Short mmCIF file of C-alpha atoms in Angstrom, two decimals:
data_model
loop_
_atom_site.label_atom_id
_atom_site.label_comp_id
_atom_site.label_asym_id
_atom_site.label_seq_id
_atom_site.Cartn_x
_atom_site.Cartn_y
_atom_site.Cartn_z
CA MET A 1 -77.13 75.81 67.29
CA ALA A 2 -76.02 78.08 64.48
CA HIS A 3 -77.75 77.35 61.21
CA ARG A 4 -75.58 76.48 58.25
CA VAL A 5 -76.88 79.37 56.22
CA PHE A 6 -74.06 81.17 57.98
CA ALA A 7 -71.69 79.14 55.84
CA ILE A 8 -72.38 81.81 53.21
CA ARG A 9 -69.44 84.17 53.02
CA LEU A 10 -70.08 87.23 55.15
CA TRP A 11 -67.77 89.61 53.33
CA PRO A 12 -70.52 90.95 51.00
CA GLY A 13 -72.49 92.10 54.05
CA LEU A 14 -69.41 93.69 55.59
CA ILE A 15 -68.60 95.51 52.35
CA ALA A 16 -72.22 96.71 52.06
CA ALA A 17 -72.18 97.95 55.67
CA ALA A 18 -68.88 99.75 55.10
CA LEU A 19 -70.25 101.39 51.95
CA VAL A 20 -73.41 102.56 53.68
CA ALA A 21 -71.44 103.91 56.65
CA ALA A 22 -69.03 105.71 54.30
CA LEU A 23 -71.90 107.31 52.38
CA SER A 24 -73.97 108.17 55.46
CA LEU A 25 -71.25 109.47 57.76
CA GLY A 26 -68.02 109.44 55.76
CA THR A 27 -69.26 111.92 53.19
CA LEU A 28 -70.16 114.31 56.00
CA GLY A 29 -66.57 114.02 57.24
CA VAL A 30 -65.22 114.68 53.74
CA VAL A 31 -67.30 117.83 53.42
CA ALA A 32 -66.25 118.99 56.89
CA LEU A 33 -62.54 118.42 56.15
CA ARG A 34 -62.84 120.27 52.85
CA ALA A 35 -64.38 123.31 54.56
CA GLU A 36 -61.98 126.19 55.04
CA SER A 37 -63.72 127.48 58.14
CA PHE A 38 -66.79 126.88 60.26
CA SER A 39 -68.37 130.28 60.53
CA THR A 40 -71.19 130.84 62.96
CA LEU A 41 -74.59 130.13 61.49
CA SER A 42 -76.60 133.25 60.74
CA LYS A 43 -80.03 134.00 62.13
CA PHE A 44 -81.51 132.91 58.79
CA ASP A 45 -79.89 129.49 59.17
CA TRP A 46 -81.39 129.11 62.64
CA MET A 47 -84.72 130.22 61.19
CA ALA A 48 -84.39 127.33 58.72
CA VAL A 49 -83.76 124.94 61.61
CA ARG A 50 -86.77 126.26 63.50
CA PHE A 51 -88.97 126.14 60.40
CA THR A 52 -87.88 122.56 59.69
CA VAL A 53 -88.83 121.37 63.17
CA VAL A 54 -92.07 123.37 63.35
CA GLN A 55 -93.39 122.36 59.93
CA ALA A 56 -92.46 118.72 60.55
CA LEU A 57 -94.27 118.75 63.91
CA ILE A 58 -97.39 120.34 62.42
CA SER A 59 -97.35 118.18 59.28
CA ALA A 60 -96.92 114.97 61.26
CA GLY A 61 -99.54 116.02 63.82
CA LEU A 62 -102.15 116.91 61.20
CA SER A 63 -101.44 113.75 59.20
CA VAL A 64 -101.89 111.47 62.21
CA ILE A 65 -104.91 113.29 63.66
CA LEU A 66 -106.77 113.39 60.33
CA ALA A 67 -105.90 109.74 59.72
CA VAL A 68 -107.80 108.60 62.83
CA PRO A 69 -111.38 109.14 61.52
CA VAL A 70 -110.36 108.00 58.03
CA ALA A 71 -108.82 104.74 59.24
CA ARG A 72 -111.75 104.20 61.59
CA GLY A 73 -114.23 104.64 58.74
CA LEU A 74 -112.31 102.24 56.48
CA ALA A 75 -112.08 99.69 59.29
CA ARG A 76 -115.82 99.86 60.06
CA ARG A 77 -117.23 99.93 56.52
CA ASP A 78 -117.32 97.44 53.69
CA PHE A 79 -118.15 99.01 50.33
CA TYR A 80 -117.45 98.56 46.63
CA GLY A 81 -113.96 99.80 45.79
CA ARG A 82 -112.72 99.64 49.38
CA ARG A 83 -109.71 97.48 48.53
CA LEU A 84 -108.78 99.74 45.62
CA LEU A 85 -108.96 102.80 47.85
CA ILE A 86 -106.80 101.15 50.51
CA THR A 87 -104.30 100.17 47.83
CA LEU A 88 -104.19 103.81 46.73
CA LEU A 89 -103.49 104.79 50.32
CA GLY A 90 -100.44 102.55 50.23
CA ALA A 91 -98.65 104.53 47.51
CA PRO A 92 -97.34 107.71 49.18
CA PHE A 93 -93.72 106.80 48.39
CA ILE A 94 -94.37 105.65 44.83
CA LEU A 95 -95.83 108.96 43.68
CA PRO A 96 -93.04 111.22 42.35
CA THR A 97 -92.80 114.35 44.46
CA ILE A 98 -92.66 116.74 41.53
CA VAL A 99 -95.80 115.15 40.05
CA ALA A 100 -97.72 115.58 43.29
CA ILE A 101 -96.52 119.19 43.52
CA LEU A 102 -97.87 119.97 40.05
CA GLY A 103 -101.14 118.24 40.89
CA LEU A 104 -101.53 120.25 44.10
CA THR A 105 -100.76 123.43 42.20
CA ALA A 106 -103.42 122.57 39.61
CA VAL A 107 -105.99 122.15 42.40
CA PHE A 108 -104.98 124.74 45.01
CA GLY A 109 -102.89 127.21 42.99
CA LYS A 110 -103.98 130.66 41.84
CA THR A 111 -105.56 129.18 38.69
CA GLY A 112 -106.56 125.90 40.30
CA PHE A 113 -110.00 124.41 40.84
CA VAL A 114 -110.29 125.68 44.41
CA SER A 115 -109.27 129.25 43.53
CA ILE A 116 -111.73 129.31 40.61
CA ALA A 117 -114.51 128.19 42.95
CA LEU A 118 -113.54 130.91 45.45
CA ASN A 119 -113.61 133.50 42.67
CA TRP A 120 -117.13 132.42 41.74
CA ALA A 121 -118.08 132.85 45.38
CA GLY A 122 -116.63 136.37 45.41
CA LEU A 123 -113.66 135.43 47.63
CA GLU A 124 -109.93 135.94 47.19
CA PRO A 125 -107.99 132.97 45.74
CA ILE A 126 -105.64 131.22 48.12
CA SER A 127 -101.85 131.05 47.77
CA ILE A 128 -100.22 127.66 47.96
CA TYR A 129 -96.73 129.02 48.49
CA GLY A 130 -95.05 129.55 51.83
CA PHE A 131 -95.60 127.89 55.19
CA HIS A 132 -99.13 126.62 54.57
CA GLY A 133 -98.18 125.30 51.11
CA VAL A 134 -95.39 123.17 52.61
CA ILE A 135 -97.81 121.87 55.27
CA LEU A 136 -100.47 121.08 52.66
CA ALA A 137 -98.03 119.14 50.48
CA HIS A 138 -96.63 117.16 53.41
CA VAL A 139 -100.10 116.24 54.63
CA PHE A 140 -100.97 115.13 51.09
CA PHE A 141 -97.97 112.78 51.06
CA ASN A 142 -98.20 111.47 54.61
CA LEU A 143 -101.92 111.30 55.42
CA PRO A 144 -102.19 108.07 53.36
CA LEU A 145 -99.19 106.61 55.19
CA ALA A 146 -100.63 107.47 58.59
CA THR A 147 -103.98 106.01 57.56
CA ARG A 148 -102.36 102.73 56.54
CA LEU A 149 -100.44 102.49 59.81
CA LEU A 150 -103.54 103.13 61.91
CA LEU A 151 -105.62 100.79 59.75
CA GLN A 152 -103.17 98.03 60.61
CA GLY A 153 -103.90 98.70 64.26
CA TRP A 154 -107.66 98.38 63.77
CA GLY A 155 -107.12 95.19 61.80
CA ALA A 156 -105.05 93.70 64.64
CA ILE A 157 -107.91 93.97 67.17
CA PRO A 158 -109.47 90.48 67.53
CA SER A 159 -113.11 90.15 66.54
CA GLU A 160 -113.83 88.60 69.95
CA ARG A 161 -113.32 91.99 71.58
CA PHE A 162 -116.04 93.55 69.46
CA ARG A 163 -118.36 90.64 70.27
CA LEU A 164 -117.70 91.15 73.96
CA ALA A 165 -118.32 94.90 73.63
CA ALA A 166 -121.63 94.20 71.90
CA SER A 167 -122.70 91.80 74.66
CA LEU A 168 -121.87 94.47 77.25
CA ASN A 169 -123.86 97.05 75.25
CA PHE A 170 -120.92 99.42 74.89
CA SER A 171 -121.69 102.95 73.75
CA PRO A 172 -119.43 104.58 71.12
CA ARG A 173 -117.62 106.36 73.96
CA ASP A 174 -117.06 103.06 75.79
CA MET A 175 -115.87 101.43 72.57
CA PHE A 176 -113.28 104.16 72.04
CA ARG A 177 -112.21 104.23 75.67
CA HIS A 178 -111.67 100.51 76.19
CA ILE A 179 -110.81 99.12 72.72
CA GLU A 180 -109.86 101.72 70.12
CA GLY A 181 -108.19 104.26 72.42
CA PRO A 182 -105.53 101.88 73.83
CA MET A 183 -104.67 100.74 70.32
CA LEU A 184 -104.22 104.34 69.16
CA LYS A 185 -102.00 105.14 72.14
CA GLU A 186 -99.64 102.38 71.04
CA ILE A 187 -99.55 103.16 67.32
CA MET A 188 -99.92 106.94 67.01
CA PRO A 189 -96.52 107.86 68.58
CA GLY A 190 -94.64 105.63 66.16
CA ALA A 191 -96.61 106.87 63.15
CA PHE A 192 -96.02 110.47 64.23
CA ALA A 193 -92.25 109.89 64.59
CA VAL A 194 -91.89 108.25 61.18
CA ILE A 195 -93.80 111.04 59.41
CA PHE A 196 -91.86 113.69 61.34
CA LEU A 197 -88.66 112.13 60.03
CA ILE A 198 -89.92 112.15 56.43
CA CYS A 199 -90.98 115.81 56.66
CA THR A 200 -87.65 116.82 58.22
CA THR A 201 -85.62 115.64 55.23
CA SER A 202 -88.02 117.09 52.63
CA PHE A 203 -86.32 118.88 49.74
CA ALA A 204 -88.47 119.12 46.62
CA VAL A 205 -91.53 120.36 48.52
CA ALA A 206 -89.57 123.14 50.23
CA LEU A 207 -87.78 123.99 46.98
CA THR A 208 -91.09 124.48 45.14
CA PHE A 209 -93.50 125.78 47.78
CA GLY A 210 -91.03 127.23 50.28
CA GLY A 211 -88.00 129.39 49.81
CA GLY A 212 -87.15 132.68 51.42
CA PRO A 213 -85.98 133.13 55.01
CA LYS A 214 -89.35 132.23 56.52
CA ALA A 215 -90.00 129.01 54.59
CA THR A 216 -86.64 127.26 54.18
CA THR A 217 -85.88 123.80 55.53
CA VAL A 218 -82.43 122.64 56.60
CA GLU A 219 -82.16 120.42 53.52
CA LEU A 220 -82.94 123.40 51.27
CA ALA A 221 -80.44 125.55 53.20
CA ILE A 222 -77.78 122.88 52.61
CA TYR A 223 -78.58 122.95 48.90
CA GLU A 224 -78.30 126.75 48.80
CA ALA A 225 -74.98 126.66 50.69
CA PHE A 226 -73.60 124.20 48.12
CA ARG A 227 -75.16 125.50 44.95
CA TYR A 228 -74.89 129.25 45.34
CA ASP A 229 -72.20 129.99 47.96
CA PHE A 230 -70.14 126.77 47.96
CA ASN A 231 -69.80 127.36 51.69
CA LEU A 232 -68.87 123.85 52.80
CA GLY A 233 -68.41 124.91 56.41
CA LYS A 234 -71.98 126.13 56.70
CA ALA A 235 -73.27 123.12 54.81
CA SER A 236 -71.42 120.78 57.17
CA LEU A 237 -72.84 122.44 60.28
CA LEU A 238 -76.37 122.38 58.84
CA ALA A 239 -75.96 118.73 57.86
CA LEU A 240 -74.76 117.87 61.37
CA ILE A 241 -77.79 119.61 62.86
CA GLN A 242 -80.05 117.68 60.51
CA VAL A 243 -78.36 114.41 61.47
CA VAL A 244 -79.04 115.16 65.13
CA ILE A 245 -82.70 116.00 64.45
CA CYS A 246 -83.16 112.89 62.33
CA ALA A 247 -81.30 110.68 64.80
CA VAL A 248 -83.65 111.75 67.59
CA ALA A 249 -86.67 111.13 65.35
CA ALA A 250 -85.26 107.75 64.24
CA PHE A 251 -84.72 106.73 67.86
CA VAL A 252 -88.29 107.66 68.71
CA SER A 253 -89.63 105.79 65.66
CA LEU A 254 -87.74 102.65 66.69
CA LYS A 255 -88.83 103.00 70.31
CA PHE A 256 -92.46 103.36 69.27
CA ARG A 257 -92.47 101.03 66.26
CA VAL A 258 -95.90 99.73 65.16
CA PRO A 259 -96.68 96.85 67.55
CA GLN A 260 -98.99 93.89 67.41
CA VAL A 261 -101.94 95.02 69.49
CA GLY A 262 -105.19 93.59 70.74
CA GLY A 263 -104.00 90.25 72.07
CA ALA A 264 -104.68 86.83 70.60
CA GLY A 265 -107.89 85.78 68.88
CA LEU A 266 -109.33 82.98 66.79
CA ASP A 267 -108.83 84.85 63.48
CA ARG A 268 -112.55 85.13 62.88
CA PRO A 269 -113.76 87.80 60.43
CA VAL A 270 -114.30 91.09 62.24
CA GLN A 271 -117.99 91.89 62.67
CA ARG A 272 -118.89 95.29 64.11
CA PHE A 273 -122.14 95.80 66.00
CA ASP A 274 -121.72 99.52 66.66
CA VAL A 275 -121.85 100.92 63.12
CA HIS A 276 -125.50 100.74 62.12
CA LYS A 277 -126.56 104.15 63.38
CA LEU A 278 -127.20 106.73 60.68
CA SER A 279 -124.95 109.27 62.40
CA ALA A 280 -122.00 106.83 62.43
CA ARG A 281 -122.50 106.06 58.76
CA GLY A 282 -122.61 109.74 57.92
CA VAL A 283 -119.40 110.50 59.81
CA ASP A 284 -117.51 107.63 58.20
CA LEU A 285 -118.77 108.49 54.72
CA PHE A 286 -117.84 112.15 55.18
CA TRP A 287 -114.21 111.45 56.11
CA ILE A 288 -113.69 108.78 53.47
CA MET A 289 -115.09 111.06 50.74
CA MET A 290 -113.09 114.10 51.85
CA VAL A 291 -109.78 112.25 51.92
CA SER A 292 -110.53 110.51 48.62
CA LEU A 293 -111.17 113.87 46.96
CA PHE A 294 -108.06 115.35 48.57
CA LEU A 295 -105.91 112.52 47.21
CA LEU A 296 -107.52 111.90 43.85
CA LEU A 297 -108.18 115.42 42.58
CA PRO A 298 -104.47 116.33 42.13
CA LEU A 299 -103.87 113.06 40.27
CA LEU A 300 -106.94 113.64 38.13
CA ALA A 301 -105.69 117.13 37.34
CA ILE A 302 -102.36 115.70 36.18
CA VAL A 303 -104.08 113.19 33.92
CA LEU A 304 -106.51 115.73 32.42
CA ARG A 305 -104.01 118.53 31.86
CA GLY A 306 -101.09 116.25 31.04
CA ALA A 307 -103.03 114.47 28.30
CA TYR A 308 -102.90 117.65 26.22
CA GLY A 309 -99.21 118.31 26.79
CA VAL A 310 -97.82 114.78 26.45
CA PHE A 311 -98.05 114.97 22.63
CA ASP A 312 -96.13 118.27 22.55
CA LEU A 313 -93.08 117.26 24.58
CA PRO A 314 -89.66 118.40 23.32
CA ILE A 315 -86.94 115.86 22.62
CA SER A 316 -85.13 116.96 25.79
CA VAL A 317 -87.98 115.50 27.90
CA TRP A 318 -87.75 112.10 26.21
CA SER A 319 -83.97 112.09 26.62
CA ALA A 320 -84.41 112.96 30.28
CA ALA A 321 -86.94 110.13 30.64
CA ALA A 322 -84.40 107.66 29.23
CA ARG A 323 -81.75 108.87 31.68
CA SER A 324 -84.23 108.54 34.53
CA LEU A 325 -85.07 104.96 33.52
CA VAL A 326 -81.40 103.96 33.42
CA THR A 327 -80.77 105.64 36.78
CA ALA A 328 -83.85 104.03 38.37
CA LEU A 329 -82.94 100.53 37.17
CA GLY A 330 -79.36 100.93 38.37
CA SER A 331 -80.53 102.26 41.73
CA ALA A 332 -82.94 99.33 42.17
CA ALA A 333 -80.21 96.81 41.37
CA LEU A 334 -77.77 98.43 43.81
CA ALA A 335 -80.43 98.63 46.53
CA ILE A 336 -81.33 94.94 46.23
CA ILE A 337 -77.67 93.84 46.24
CA LEU A 338 -76.92 95.94 49.32
CA SER A 339 -80.08 94.91 51.19
CA LEU A 340 -79.66 91.17 50.50
CA SER A 341 -76.00 91.30 51.52
CA LEU A 342 -76.85 93.10 54.75
CA SER A 343 -79.87 90.92 55.55
CA LEU A 344 -78.02 87.63 55.02
CA SER A 345 -75.07 88.72 57.13
CA ALA A 346 -77.42 90.16 59.77
CA LEU A 347 -78.61 86.62 60.51
CA ARG A 348 -75.32 86.27 62.38
CA TRP A 349 -74.46 89.89 63.20
CA ARG A 350 -77.67 91.83 63.72
CA TRP A 351 -75.83 95.12 64.13
CA LEU A 352 -75.15 95.10 60.37
CA GLU A 353 -78.81 95.80 59.71
CA GLY A 354 -78.59 98.74 62.10
CA ILE A 355 -75.81 100.22 59.96
CA GLY A 356 -78.09 99.95 56.95
CA MET A 357 -80.70 101.98 58.81
CA THR A 358 -78.29 104.90 59.45
CA ALA A 359 -79.12 106.31 56.01
CA ILE A 360 -82.45 107.44 57.43
CA ALA A 361 -80.64 110.21 59.35
CA ALA A 362 -78.36 111.32 56.49
CA SER A 363 -78.70 114.10 53.94
CA PRO A 364 -78.62 112.92 50.31
CA LEU A 365 -77.24 116.31 49.31
CA VAL A 366 -74.29 115.85 51.68
CA MET A 367 -73.72 112.36 50.28
CA GLY A 368 -73.67 113.71 46.76
CA THR A 369 -71.36 116.59 47.60
CA GLY A 370 -68.94 114.33 49.47
CA LEU A 371 -68.73 112.06 46.45
CA TYR A 372 -68.33 115.12 44.23
CA ILE A 373 -65.31 116.27 46.27
CA VAL A 374 -63.73 112.82 46.18
CA LEU A 375 -64.22 112.43 42.42
CA PHE A 376 -63.08 115.98 41.62
CA ALA A 377 -59.43 115.00 42.06
CA VAL A 378 -59.56 112.24 39.45
CA ALA A 379 -62.44 113.02 37.06
CA ASP A 380 -65.16 115.47 36.13
CA PRO A 381 -67.94 114.80 38.68
CA ALA A 382 -70.59 115.88 36.17
CA ASP A 383 -69.70 112.81 34.10
CA TRP A 384 -70.63 110.67 37.11
CA ALA A 385 -73.82 112.55 38.01
CA LEU A 386 -76.19 109.70 37.07
CA PHE A 387 -74.10 107.07 38.87
CA ILE A 388 -73.89 109.23 42.01
CA THR A 389 -77.65 109.79 41.85
CA ALA A 390 -78.34 106.06 41.52
CA LEU A 391 -75.96 105.17 44.35
CA VAL A 392 -77.32 107.78 46.76
CA ASN A 393 -80.92 106.85 45.97
CA ALA A 394 -80.13 103.17 46.55
CA VAL A 395 -78.68 103.91 49.98
CA MET A 396 -81.53 106.24 50.91
CA SER A 397 -84.09 103.53 50.08
CA LEU A 398 -82.34 100.92 52.25
CA PRO A 399 -84.24 101.70 55.49
CA PHE A 400 -87.55 100.92 53.78
CA ILE A 401 -86.26 97.88 51.87
CA LEU A 402 -84.58 96.31 54.90
CA ARG A 403 -87.91 96.41 56.73
CA ALA A 404 -89.43 94.39 53.88
CA ILE A 405 -86.64 91.87 53.24
CA GLY A 406 -85.09 91.51 56.71
CA PRO A 407 -88.17 90.20 58.59
CA ALA A 408 -89.09 87.85 55.70
CA LEU A 409 -85.58 86.40 55.68
CA ALA A 410 -85.47 86.01 59.47
CA THR A 411 -88.92 84.35 59.54
CA THR A 412 -87.97 81.91 56.78
CA GLU A 413 -84.75 80.93 58.50
CA ARG A 414 -86.48 80.59 61.86
CA THR A 415 -89.19 78.39 60.34
CA TYR A 416 -87.15 76.19 57.99
CA GLY A 417 -83.64 76.56 59.38
CA ARG A 418 -83.48 73.39 61.47
CA LEU A 419 -85.15 71.32 58.76
CA SER A 420 -82.62 72.63 56.25
CA ASP A 421 -79.82 71.73 58.66
CA SER A 422 -81.12 68.18 58.97
CA LEU A 423 -81.21 67.84 55.17
CA GLY A 424 -77.68 69.18 54.80
CA LEU A 425 -78.73 72.28 52.89
CA MET A 426 -76.16 75.01 53.38
CA GLY A 427 -74.59 77.99 51.70
CA TRP A 428 -75.89 79.17 48.36
CA THR A 429 -77.80 75.91 47.83
CA ARG A 430 -79.87 76.83 50.85
CA VAL A 431 -80.40 80.34 49.54
CA ARG A 432 -81.50 79.04 46.11
CA LEU A 433 -83.85 76.29 47.30
CA VAL A 434 -85.19 77.57 50.64
CA LEU A 435 -84.69 81.30 51.06
CA TRP A 436 -85.06 82.74 47.55
CA PRO A 437 -88.54 81.32 46.77
CA ARG A 438 -89.82 83.00 49.94
CA LEU A 439 -87.88 86.21 49.37
CA ARG A 440 -88.91 86.72 45.75
CA GLY A 441 -92.10 88.56 46.70
CA PRO A 442 -90.44 91.05 49.12
CA VAL A 443 -87.52 91.48 46.71
CA GLY A 444 -89.86 92.30 43.82
CA PHE A 445 -91.78 94.80 45.95
CA SER A 446 -88.52 96.35 47.21
CA ALA A 447 -87.05 96.63 43.71
CA GLY A 448 -90.21 98.34 42.49
CA LEU A 449 -90.17 100.70 45.45
CA ALA A 450 -86.48 101.57 44.94
CA ALA A 451 -86.98 102.13 41.21
CA ALA A 452 -90.04 104.34 41.75
CA LEU A 453 -88.28 106.38 44.44
CA SER A 454 -85.26 106.92 42.22
CA MET A 455 -87.44 107.70 39.19
CA GLY A 456 -89.07 110.62 40.97
CA ASP A 457 -86.07 111.94 42.90
CA LEU A 458 -85.19 115.61 42.63
CA GLY A 459 -82.22 115.94 44.94
CA VAL A 460 -78.65 115.01 44.10
CA ILE A 461 -79.13 115.45 40.36
CA ALA A 462 -80.11 119.08 40.95
CA LEU A 463 -76.57 119.77 42.21
CA PHE A 464 -74.46 118.28 39.46
CA ALA A 465 -76.42 117.81 36.25
CA ARG A 466 -75.38 119.71 33.17
CA PRO A 467 -78.12 121.46 31.17
CA ASP A 468 -78.07 118.59 28.66
CA SER A 469 -77.98 115.73 31.20
CA ALA A 470 -81.02 116.32 33.40
CA THR A 471 -83.30 113.56 34.61
CA LEU A 472 -87.05 113.77 34.07
CA PRO A 473 -87.94 115.34 37.48
CA LEU A 474 -85.27 118.02 36.99
CA GLN A 475 -86.49 118.66 33.44
CA ILE A 476 -90.04 119.10 34.77
CA TYR A 477 -88.76 121.59 37.36
CA ARG A 478 -87.02 123.54 34.60
CA LEU A 479 -90.19 123.58 32.50
CA MET A 480 -92.09 124.93 35.50
CA GLY A 481 -89.45 127.64 35.96
CA SER A 482 -89.83 128.73 32.36
CA TYR A 483 -93.67 128.82 32.69
CA ARG A 484 -94.21 126.05 30.14
CA VAL A 485 -96.99 124.63 32.26
CA ASP A 486 -98.67 122.43 29.64
CA GLN A 487 -95.40 120.70 28.78
CA ALA A 488 -94.58 120.33 32.48
CA MET A 489 -97.96 118.65 32.99
CA GLY A 490 -97.36 116.34 30.04
CA ALA A 491 -93.91 115.41 31.33
CA SER A 492 -95.42 114.83 34.78
CA LEU A 493 -97.96 112.43 33.33
CA LEU A 494 -95.11 110.60 31.59
CA LEU A 495 -93.14 110.44 34.87
CA LEU A 496 -96.19 109.19 36.75
CA GLY A 497 -96.82 106.46 34.19
CA LEU A 498 -93.18 105.32 34.15
CA SER A 499 -92.93 105.25 37.97
CA LEU A 500 -96.12 103.23 38.40
CA ALA A 501 -95.12 100.91 35.55
CA LEU A 502 -91.72 100.20 37.12
CA PHE A 503 -93.28 99.45 40.48
CA TYR A 504 -95.98 97.23 39.00
CA ILE A 505 -93.56 95.24 36.79
CA PHE A 506 -91.14 94.48 39.62
CA ASP A 507 -93.89 93.78 42.13
CA PHE A 508 -95.73 91.50 39.67
CA TRP A 509 -92.48 89.68 38.89
CA GLY A 510 -91.96 89.05 42.60
CA ARG A 511 -95.50 87.89 43.32
CA ARG A 512 -95.93 85.76 40.20
CA ARG A 513 -93.36 83.09 41.02
CA ALA A 514 -92.96 83.62 44.75
#
């Protein structure tokens, strides 16, 4: 029997789905129609395609492989600060890309901590630019994500299995073969596919650490085709290739989504009997410390170096910060409206949620350029740069938000739907009294995530912003280009603080009265 929540008008969900489809696929069609010709891609363009796939494969592989011992150590050990460290590992998307890039440069660059230590040892300093710099940055962003995904798998193994293994006197090899190995076989392919997808659409990392024929991603090649050549034909072909690559990765990520593993248990606290050996403690401690240093040192460098520059910021940085705040808040509002409309309508038509997920295979640069072409006939697109940026960022965050709101909405309706029917609760009354109190937490988290993602975005705005209308990430990139490193560090610390504050405020609002 259909629940009466479906009495809610479905046209908002249909409009949201149409908007997402138009931005994801329609803008690609607009760019293709505007192109005068579709010239054959050069060998440098195919090098960009090959580099994109190769670096994404290596980045995803390293992230997942290195995450195995880290997640295993966190799952087996209980120590002071463990929860805080795991929380830190849950923030790869919240950290603005340009901030992380500056932090990595401060640690691994020519004048960074690592290079100074190598100089003291009489060795040549390392270079963070090029292929290995892109890999390093992507592992920095995605190793925490892979660790969290694998840690969920360890947490899903019932404690009874470890008790049984202890009674059978399992060796560490037996433990891995019969308990941990099967879990990893189920989770690692999905984690690899998701991270591959993220690395494929990377822009800011390739723009800063890459460049040149040998270290250019497809997304960066699209930007160059737009920005420097205005070759819409080439940009369309590159965008189509990227859509195909991302569609394959998205299909794999859905096919190998993170499952519930380990079977049923009695929900007893997990007690491990195989972790008391000194060698096991040493291995776990080593990996946890190494990853903690790898993640925390760049952030510490931003705080230490940015503290000196934050008091010497020009007025243009503060103006850019205000524009970024307005854009982030607008993007969060649009993302929540779109996601709630899609999720409510998807209770009847599940394919609507699938349309919302199509943004995961789209290029934000193509979206922005398509909107630019459409607006050019009626207005100056530069006047709409912030709105276009907010809209594109809202759509690009939908795949992550729908995974937070959609399951919570479906679970609430499945649990309380029949009771609500029997009480005559329907329509918006049902949403207000039954659904919203249980959606407030996911909505707050999703709004914070969307705002933080938009706050740190360096994509669409790089195409259309005037010199006097940059957002904070673009202003930081310009400061870096003019070698004003101290001010760039200060602006990065400001961006980091604003992004974390936005996420915390929205998330706290959602959890407080959920």
